[in-house]
Coordinates of C-alpha atoms and ligand atoms in Angstrom, one line a residue:
X1 CA -47.6 88.6 -2.3
X2 CA -51.2 88.1 -3.4
X3 CA -52.5 84.6 -3.5
X4 CA -54.1 85.1 -6.9
X5 CA -52.9 82.9 -9.7
X6 CA -51.6 84.2 -13.1
X7 CA -52.4 80.9 -14.8
X8 CA -55.5 82.2 -16.5
X9 CA -53.8 85.3 -18.0
X10 CA -53.0 84.4 -21.6
X11 CA -51.1 86.5 -24.1
X12 CA -52.0 86.1 -27.8
X13 CA -51.0 82.6 -29.0
X14 CA -48.9 84.1 -31.8
X15 CA -46.4 85.5 -29.2
X16 CA -45.2 82.0 -28.3
X17 CA -43.9 81.5 -31.8
X18 CA -42.2 84.9 -32.3
X19 CA -38.4 85.1 -32.5
X20 CA -36.9 87.9 -30.4
X21 CA -34.7 90.4 -32.2
X22 CA -31.0 89.9 -31.5
X23 CA -29.3 93.3 -31.4
X24 CA -25.5 93.9 -31.7
X25 CA -23.9 93.5 -28.3
X26 CA -23.5 96.9 -26.7
X27 CA -20.1 98.2 -25.7
X28 CA -20.9 98.4 -22.0
X29 CA -22.0 94.8 -21.8
X30 CA -18.8 93.5 -23.3
X31 CA -16.8 95.8 -21.0
X32 CA -18.7 94.5 -18.0
X33 CA -18.7 90.8 -19.0
X34 CA -15.1 90.5 -20.1
X35 CA -13.6 93.2 -17.8
X36 CA -12.2 95.0 -20.9
X37 CA -11.6 98.7 -20.9
X38 CA -11.2 99.3 -24.7
X39 CA -14.0 97.8 -26.8
X40 CA -14.5 98.4 -30.5
X41 CA -18.0 98.0 -31.8
X42 CA -18.4 97.2 -35.5
X43 CA -21.7 95.4 -35.1
X44 CA -24.6 97.8 -35.6
X45 CA -23.7 99.9 -38.6
X46 CA -23.5 103.0 -36.5
X47 CA -21.7 106.2 -37.6
X48 CA -18.0 105.8 -36.5
X49 CA -17.4 109.5 -36.4
X50 CA -20.4 110.2 -34.1
X51 CA -23.4 112.4 -34.4
X52 CA -23.6 115.6 -36.4
X53 CA -22.2 118.3 -34.1
X54 CA -25.0 120.6 -35.2
X55 CA -27.5 118.1 -34.0
X56 CA -25.8 117.8 -30.6
X57 CA -25.8 121.6 -30.2
X58 CA -29.4 121.9 -31.2
X59 CA -30.4 119.1 -28.7
X60 CA -28.4 120.7 -25.9
X61 CA -30.0 124.1 -26.5
X62 CA -33.5 122.7 -26.2
X63 CA -33.1 120.6 -23.1
X64 CA -34.8 123.1 -20.9
X65 CA -38.1 122.6 -22.8
X66 CA -38.6 118.9 -22.3
X67 CA -41.4 119.4 -19.9
X68 CA -43.6 120.2 -23.0
X69 CA -45.0 117.4 -25.2
X70 CA -43.4 117.1 -28.6
X71 CA -45.0 118.3 -31.8
X72 CA -47.4 115.4 -32.7
X73 CA -47.2 116.3 -36.4
X74 CA -43.5 116.8 -36.6
X75 CA -44.1 119.8 -38.8
X76 CA -40.6 121.3 -38.9
X77 CA -38.9 118.0 -39.4
X78 CA -41.3 116.9 -42.1
X79 CA -40.7 120.2 -43.9
X80 CA -36.9 119.8 -43.6
X81 CA -37.0 116.2 -44.9
X82 CA -39.4 117.2 -47.8
X83 CA -37.2 120.1 -48.8
X84 CA -34.1 117.8 -48.8
X85 CA -35.8 115.0 -50.8
X86 CA -37.8 117.1 -53.1
X87 CA -41.2 115.8 -52.1
X88 CA -44.1 117.5 -50.2
X89 CA -44.5 117.4 -46.4
X90 CA -47.7 115.4 -46.9
X91 CA -45.5 112.7 -48.5
X92 CA -43.4 112.4 -45.3
X93 CA -44.1 110.5 -42.0
X94 CA -41.7 110.6 -39.1
X95 CA -41.4 107.7 -36.6
X96 CA -39.5 106.5 -33.6
X97 CA -36.8 105.0 -35.8
X98 CA -37.5 103.3 -39.1
X99 CA -38.2 100.2 -37.0
X100 CA -41.4 101.7 -35.7
X101 CA -42.5 102.6 -39.2
X102 CA -42.1 98.9 -40.2
X103 CA -44.4 98.0 -37.3
X104 CA -46.9 100.7 -38.2
X105 CA -47.0 99.6 -41.8
X106 CA -47.6 96.0 -40.7
X107 CA -50.5 97.2 -38.4
X108 CA -51.9 99.2 -41.2
X109 CA -51.9 96.7 -44.0
X110 CA -51.6 93.1 -42.7
X111 CA -54.5 90.8 -41.6
X112 CA -54.1 87.3 -40.5
X113 CA -53.6 85.0 -43.5
X114 CA -52.1 87.7 -45.7
X115 CA -48.5 87.4 -46.6
X116 CA -45.4 89.5 -47.1
X117 CA -42.7 88.7 -49.6
X118 CA -39.1 89.3 -48.4
X119 CA -35.7 88.6 -49.9
X120 CA -33.6 86.3 -47.9
X121 CA -31.4 86.9 -46.0
X122 CA -32.5 90.4 -45.0
X123 CA -33.4 92.6 -42.0
X124 CA -35.5 90.7 -39.5
X125 CA -37.9 93.5 -38.6
X126 CA -40.1 92.8 -41.7
X127 CA -40.7 89.3 -40.5
X128 CA -41.3 90.6 -37.0
X129 CA -44.1 92.9 -38.2
X130 CA -45.8 90.2 -40.2
X131 CA -45.6 87.7 -37.3
X132 CA -47.1 90.3 -35.0
X133 CA -50.1 90.6 -37.2
X134 CA -50.5 86.8 -37.9
X135 CA -49.4 87.2 -41.5
X136 CA -47.1 84.8 -43.3
X137 CA -43.7 85.4 -44.5
X138 CA -42.7 84.2 -48.0
X139 CA -38.9 84.3 -48.4
X140 CA -37.3 84.7 -51.8
X141 CA -33.6 83.6 -51.6
X142 CA -31.2 86.0 -53.2
X143 CA -29.0 84.4 -55.9
X144 CA -25.7 82.8 -54.9
X145 CA -23.9 86.2 -55.4
X146 CA -26.6 87.8 -53.2
X147 CA -28.1 89.7 -56.1
X148 CA -31.9 90.1 -56.4
X149 CA -33.7 87.9 -58.8
X150 CA -36.6 89.9 -60.1
X151 CA -38.4 86.9 -61.7
X152 CA -38.2 84.9 -58.5
X153 CA -39.7 87.8 -56.6
X154 CA -42.5 88.2 -59.1
X155 CA -43.1 84.5 -59.0
X156 CA -43.5 84.6 -55.2
X157 CA -46.3 87.1 -55.2
X158 CA -49.9 85.8 -54.8
X159 CA -53.3 87.3 -54.2
X160 CA -52.6 87.1 -50.5
X161 CA -49.5 89.3 -50.8
X162 CA -50.0 92.7 -49.3
X163 CA -46.4 93.9 -48.9
X164 CA -43.1 93.3 -50.8
X165 CA -40.0 94.4 -48.9
X166 CA -36.9 95.5 -50.8
X167 CA -33.9 96.4 -48.7
X168 CA -31.4 98.2 -51.0
X169 CA -28.6 98.1 -50.2
X170 CA -29.6 95.0 -48.4
X171 CA -28.7 94.3 -44.8
X172 CA -26.6 92.0 -44.3
X173 CA -25.3 91.5 -47.8
X174 CA -24.6 95.1 -48.9
X175 CA -25.9 94.2 -52.4
X176 CA -28.5 96.5 -54.1
X177 CA -31.2 96.4 -56.7
X178 CA -30.3 98.0 -60.0
X179 CA -32.5 100.9 -61.2
X180 CA -33.7 99.1 -64.3
X181 CA -34.6 96.0 -62.3
X182 CA -36.5 98.2 -59.8
X183 CA -38.5 99.7 -62.6
X184 CA -39.2 96.4 -64.2
X185 CA -40.4 95.0 -60.9
X186 CA -42.6 98.0 -60.1
X187 CA -44.1 98.0 -63.6
X188 CA -44.9 94.3 -63.5
X189 CA -46.2 93.8 -59.9
X190 CA -50.0 93.3 -59.6
X191 CA -51.7 96.5 -58.3
X192 CA -52.6 95.1 -54.8
X193 CA -49.0 94.9 -53.7
X194 CA -47.4 97.8 -51.7
X195 CA -43.7 97.9 -52.0
X196 CA -41.6 98.9 -48.9
X197 CA -38.2 100.1 -50.1
X198 CA -35.9 100.2 -47.1
X199 CA -33.2 102.7 -47.9
X200 CA -31.6 102.8 -44.5
X201 CA -28.2 102.7 -46.3
X202 CA -29.0 104.7 -49.4
X203 CA -26.6 107.4 -48.6
X204 CA -23.6 105.1 -48.7
X205 CA -24.2 103.9 -52.3
X206 CA -21.6 105.0 -54.9
X207 CA -22.9 102.9 -57.8
X208 CA -24.3 104.8 -60.8
X209 CA -27.1 102.4 -61.5
X210 CA -28.6 102.6 -58.1
X211 CA -32.1 104.1 -57.4
X212 CA -33.1 105.2 -53.9
X213 CA -36.8 104.8 -54.8
X214 CA -37.7 108.5 -54.1
X215 CA -38.4 109.2 -57.8
X216 CA -41.0 106.4 -57.7
X217 CA -42.8 108.2 -54.9
X218 CA -42.8 111.4 -56.9
X219 CA -44.3 109.5 -59.8
X220 CA -47.1 108.1 -57.6
X221 CA -46.1 104.4 -57.6
X222 CA -47.5 102.3 -54.6
X223 CA -44.2 102.5 -52.7
X224 CA -43.1 103.5 -49.2
X225 CA -39.4 104.5 -49.0
X226 CA -38.1 104.2 -45.5
X227 CA -34.9 106.0 -44.3
X228 CA -33.4 106.6 -40.9
X229 CA -31.3 109.1 -38.9
X230 CA -29.6 106.1 -37.2
X231 CA -27.0 105.4 -39.8
X232 CA -25.3 108.1 -41.8
X233 CA -26.7 110.9 -39.6
X234 CA -25.3 109.2 -36.4
X235 CA -28.4 109.6 -34.3
X236 CA -29.2 105.9 -33.5
X237 CA -29.5 106.5 -29.8
X238 CA -32.3 109.1 -30.1
X239 CA -34.5 107.0 -32.4
X240 CA -35.8 108.8 -35.4
X241 CA -36.7 107.5 -38.9
X242 CA -39.1 108.4 -41.6
X243 CA -41.0 107.2 -44.6
X244 CA -41.7 108.9 -47.9
X245 CA -44.8 107.7 -49.8
X246 CA -47.9 108.9 -51.7
X247 CA -50.1 110.9 -49.4
X248 CA -53.0 108.5 -49.5
X249 CA -50.8 105.6 -48.2
X250 CA -49.5 107.8 -45.3
X251 CA -53.0 108.8 -44.3
X252 CA -53.8 105.2 -43.5
X253 CA -50.5 104.7 -41.6
X254 CA -51.1 107.9 -39.6
X255 CA -54.3 106.3 -38.3
X256 CA -52.4 103.7 -36.3
X257 CA -49.5 106.0 -35.2
X258 CA -49.3 107.2 -31.5
X259 CA -49.5 111.0 -31.4
X260 CA -46.2 111.6 -29.6
X261 CA -44.1 108.8 -31.1
X262 CA -41.1 111.1 -31.9
X263 CA -39.7 113.0 -28.9
X264 CA -38.7 116.6 -28.9
X265 CA -35.0 116.1 -28.8
X266 CA -35.1 113.7 -31.7
X267 CA -37.1 116.1 -33.8
X268 CA -34.8 119.0 -33.1
X269 CA -31.6 116.9 -33.5
X270 CA -32.8 115.5 -36.8
X271 CA -33.7 118.9 -38.3
X272 CA -30.1 120.1 -37.5
X273 CA -28.6 116.8 -38.8
X274 CA -30.3 116.9 -42.1
X275 CA -28.9 120.3 -42.8
X276 CA -25.4 119.3 -41.9
X277 CA -24.0 118.5 -45.3
X278 CA -20.4 118.6 -44.0
X279 CA -21.0 115.8 -41.5
X280 CA -22.8 113.7 -44.1
X281 CA -20.1 114.1 -46.7
X282 CA -17.3 113.4 -44.2
X283 CA -19.1 110.2 -43.2
X284 CA -19.7 109.1 -46.8
X285 CA -16.1 109.7 -47.7
X286 CA -14.7 107.9 -44.7
X287 CA -17.0 105.0 -45.4
X288 CA -16.0 104.7 -49.1
X289 CA -12.3 104.8 -48.1
X290 CA -13.0 102.4 -45.2
X291 CA -14.6 99.9 -47.5
X292 CA -11.5 99.9 -49.8
X293 CA -9.2 99.6 -46.8
X294 CA -11.1 96.6 -45.4
X295 CA -11.3 94.9 -48.9
X296 CA -7.6 94.9 -49.3
X297 CA -6.8 93.8 -45.8
X298 CA -9.3 90.9 -46.0
X299 CA -7.9 90.0 -49.4
X300 CA -4.4 89.8 -47.9
X301 CA -5.8 87.4 -45.2
X302 CA -7.4 85.3 -48.0
X303 CA -10.9 85.9 -46.8
X304 CA -13.9 86.1 -49.1
X305 CA -16.4 89.0 -48.8
X306 CA -19.2 90.5 -50.8
X307 CA -18.7 93.9 -52.5
X308 CA -20.8 96.3 -50.5
X309 CA -22.6 99.5 -51.3
X310 CA -23.3 100.0 -47.7
X311 CA -21.4 100.7 -44.4
X312 CA -20.8 97.1 -43.6
X313 CA -19.3 94.0 -45.2
X314 CA -20.5 90.4 -45.2
X315 CA -17.3 88.3 -44.7
X316 CA -17.1 84.6 -45.2
X317 CA -15.0 83.0 -42.4
X318 CA -15.9 79.3 -43.1
X319 CA -16.9 76.7 -40.5
X320 CA -14.8 78.4 -37.8
X321 CA -16.9 81.6 -38.1
X322 CA -18.5 81.3 -34.7
X323 CA -15.2 80.5 -33.0
X324 CA -13.6 83.5 -34.7
X325 CA -16.5 85.8 -33.7
X326 CA -16.1 84.7 -30.1
X327 CA -12.4 85.2 -30.2
X328 CA -12.8 88.7 -31.6
X329 CA -15.2 89.4 -28.8
X330 CA -12.7 88.3 -26.2
X331 CA -10.2 90.7 -27.7
X332 CA -12.8 93.5 -27.3
X333 CA -14.0 93.7 -31.0
X334 CA -17.7 93.2 -31.5
X335 CA -18.9 92.2 -34.9
X336 CA -22.2 90.5 -35.9
X337 CA -22.4 86.7 -36.2
X338 CA -24.3 85.5 -39.3
X339 CA -26.2 82.8 -37.5
X340 CA -29.4 84.8 -37.2
X341 CA -29.5 85.2 -41.0
X342 CA -28.8 81.5 -41.5
X343 CA -25.3 82.4 -42.6
X344 CA -23.4 80.4 -40.0
X345 CA -20.1 80.8 -41.9
X346 CA -20.3 84.5 -42.1
X347 CA -19.9 87.7 -40.0
X348 CA -21.1 91.2 -40.8
X349 CA -18.5 93.8 -40.0
X350 CA -19.5 97.5 -39.9
X351 CA -17.2 100.0 -41.5
X352 CA -15.4 101.9 -38.8
X353 CA -12.5 104.3 -38.5
X354 CA -9.0 103.5 -39.9
X355 CA -7.7 102.8 -36.4
X356 CA -10.6 100.5 -35.6
X357 CA -9.9 98.6 -38.8
X358 CA -6.2 98.2 -37.9
X359 CA -7.2 96.7 -34.5
X360 CA -9.7 94.4 -36.2
X361 CA -7.2 93.2 -38.8
X362 CA -4.5 92.6 -36.2
X363 CA -6.9 90.6 -34.1
X364 CA -8.2 88.6 -37.1
X365 CA -4.6 87.9 -38.2
X366 CA -3.7 86.6 -34.7
X367 CA -6.8 84.5 -34.4
X368 CA -6.4 82.9 -37.8
X369 CA -2.8 82.1 -37.0
X370 CA -3.8 80.5 -33.7
X371 CA -6.5 78.4 -35.5
X372 CA -4.0 77.1 -38.0
X373 CA -1.4 76.0 -35.4
X374 CA -3.9 74.3 -33.1
Ligands
PLP1 C1 -30.8 100.1 -39.1 C2 -31.8 99.7 -40.0 C3 -33.1 100.3 -40.0 C4 -33.6 101.3 -39.1 O1 -33.2 101.5 -37.9 P1 -33.8 102.6 -36.9 O2 -32.7 102.8 -36.0 O3 -35.0 101.9 -36.3 O4 -34.2 103.8 -37.7 C5 -34.0 99.9 -41.0 N1 -33.7 99.0 -41.9 C6 -32.5 98.4 -42.0 C7 -32.3 97.5 -43.0 C8 -31.6 98.7 -41.0 O5 -30.4 98.1 -41.1

């Protein structure tokens, strides 16, 4: 041991006020802590049928080349995304998960004293990015039915507002912004506000009046649409996400990006996954059926939930929500507790397979029965 002190080594003051991200508990951790063999995870909105088999095969066949640096410009993957989304390669940026893109956007646009406007409750990474840069977070509560209120959002924007985040469908509520509302908002916002449209769950939407934001990019609006390979494409573990935006905006974001942010296997897997329409359709179908299955089971249990356009449901369990969450965990079923969103009476449950739902409903039924008799 050296006798030098660490007392005078000071991290930035802002770090002492930053909230850590609380991820869904991983399966191995619950297995280890509770000594359970079978654990069902419905906590992180992952793809319950697994990754695209084409992606797995492509990754396997490229393992021998990982002594080489990845393509810093992700040329093949940007071309594949651009083709799929009918934009140009210059309008696409690829990142280490969409989470990295949120950080890069924060680093690119936010100075201390600026603010971001976010709906509330929503995904916590927006706030994280703002905090990191010393910017303030202005929360606009969703209405009681968790719908967006366009006038409230417009009313929250000031001269200090650099970014407006719209998560649609929103995590954790599953509600979305209607197309006509999105256009009204985009056409009314002052020109100094960049909109970040988080479409992590776009692929799961079945409503006709939804807009995934991509047409606004094609029309040149000041908007960045973020999407990810972590959800419908089933590649959460390999970390790849992307943004679609007017070229000029991406030029700035590229200035803060590390050259090799997306690894070789992620690039190759994602190119294969985006071409795997069968896997995407199978996932989408299963999700739509799974939502209906869960709706009716929850209704039978007398539990309230929010209609979702996503691959998760926000379920109201009342004052016992934390107890029920803990009891589910003890039975080997991981869901997400709502406390982190200031929704202490709720849990968020990811759509899983039919078997996983049966196990969940059985466990919930037993727990609710126990609570009643005690
Ligand atoms: C999961 C998620 C993301 C992105 O996740 P990555 O794994 O980092 O690509 C982005 N936004 C929302 C709202 C999410 O739920």
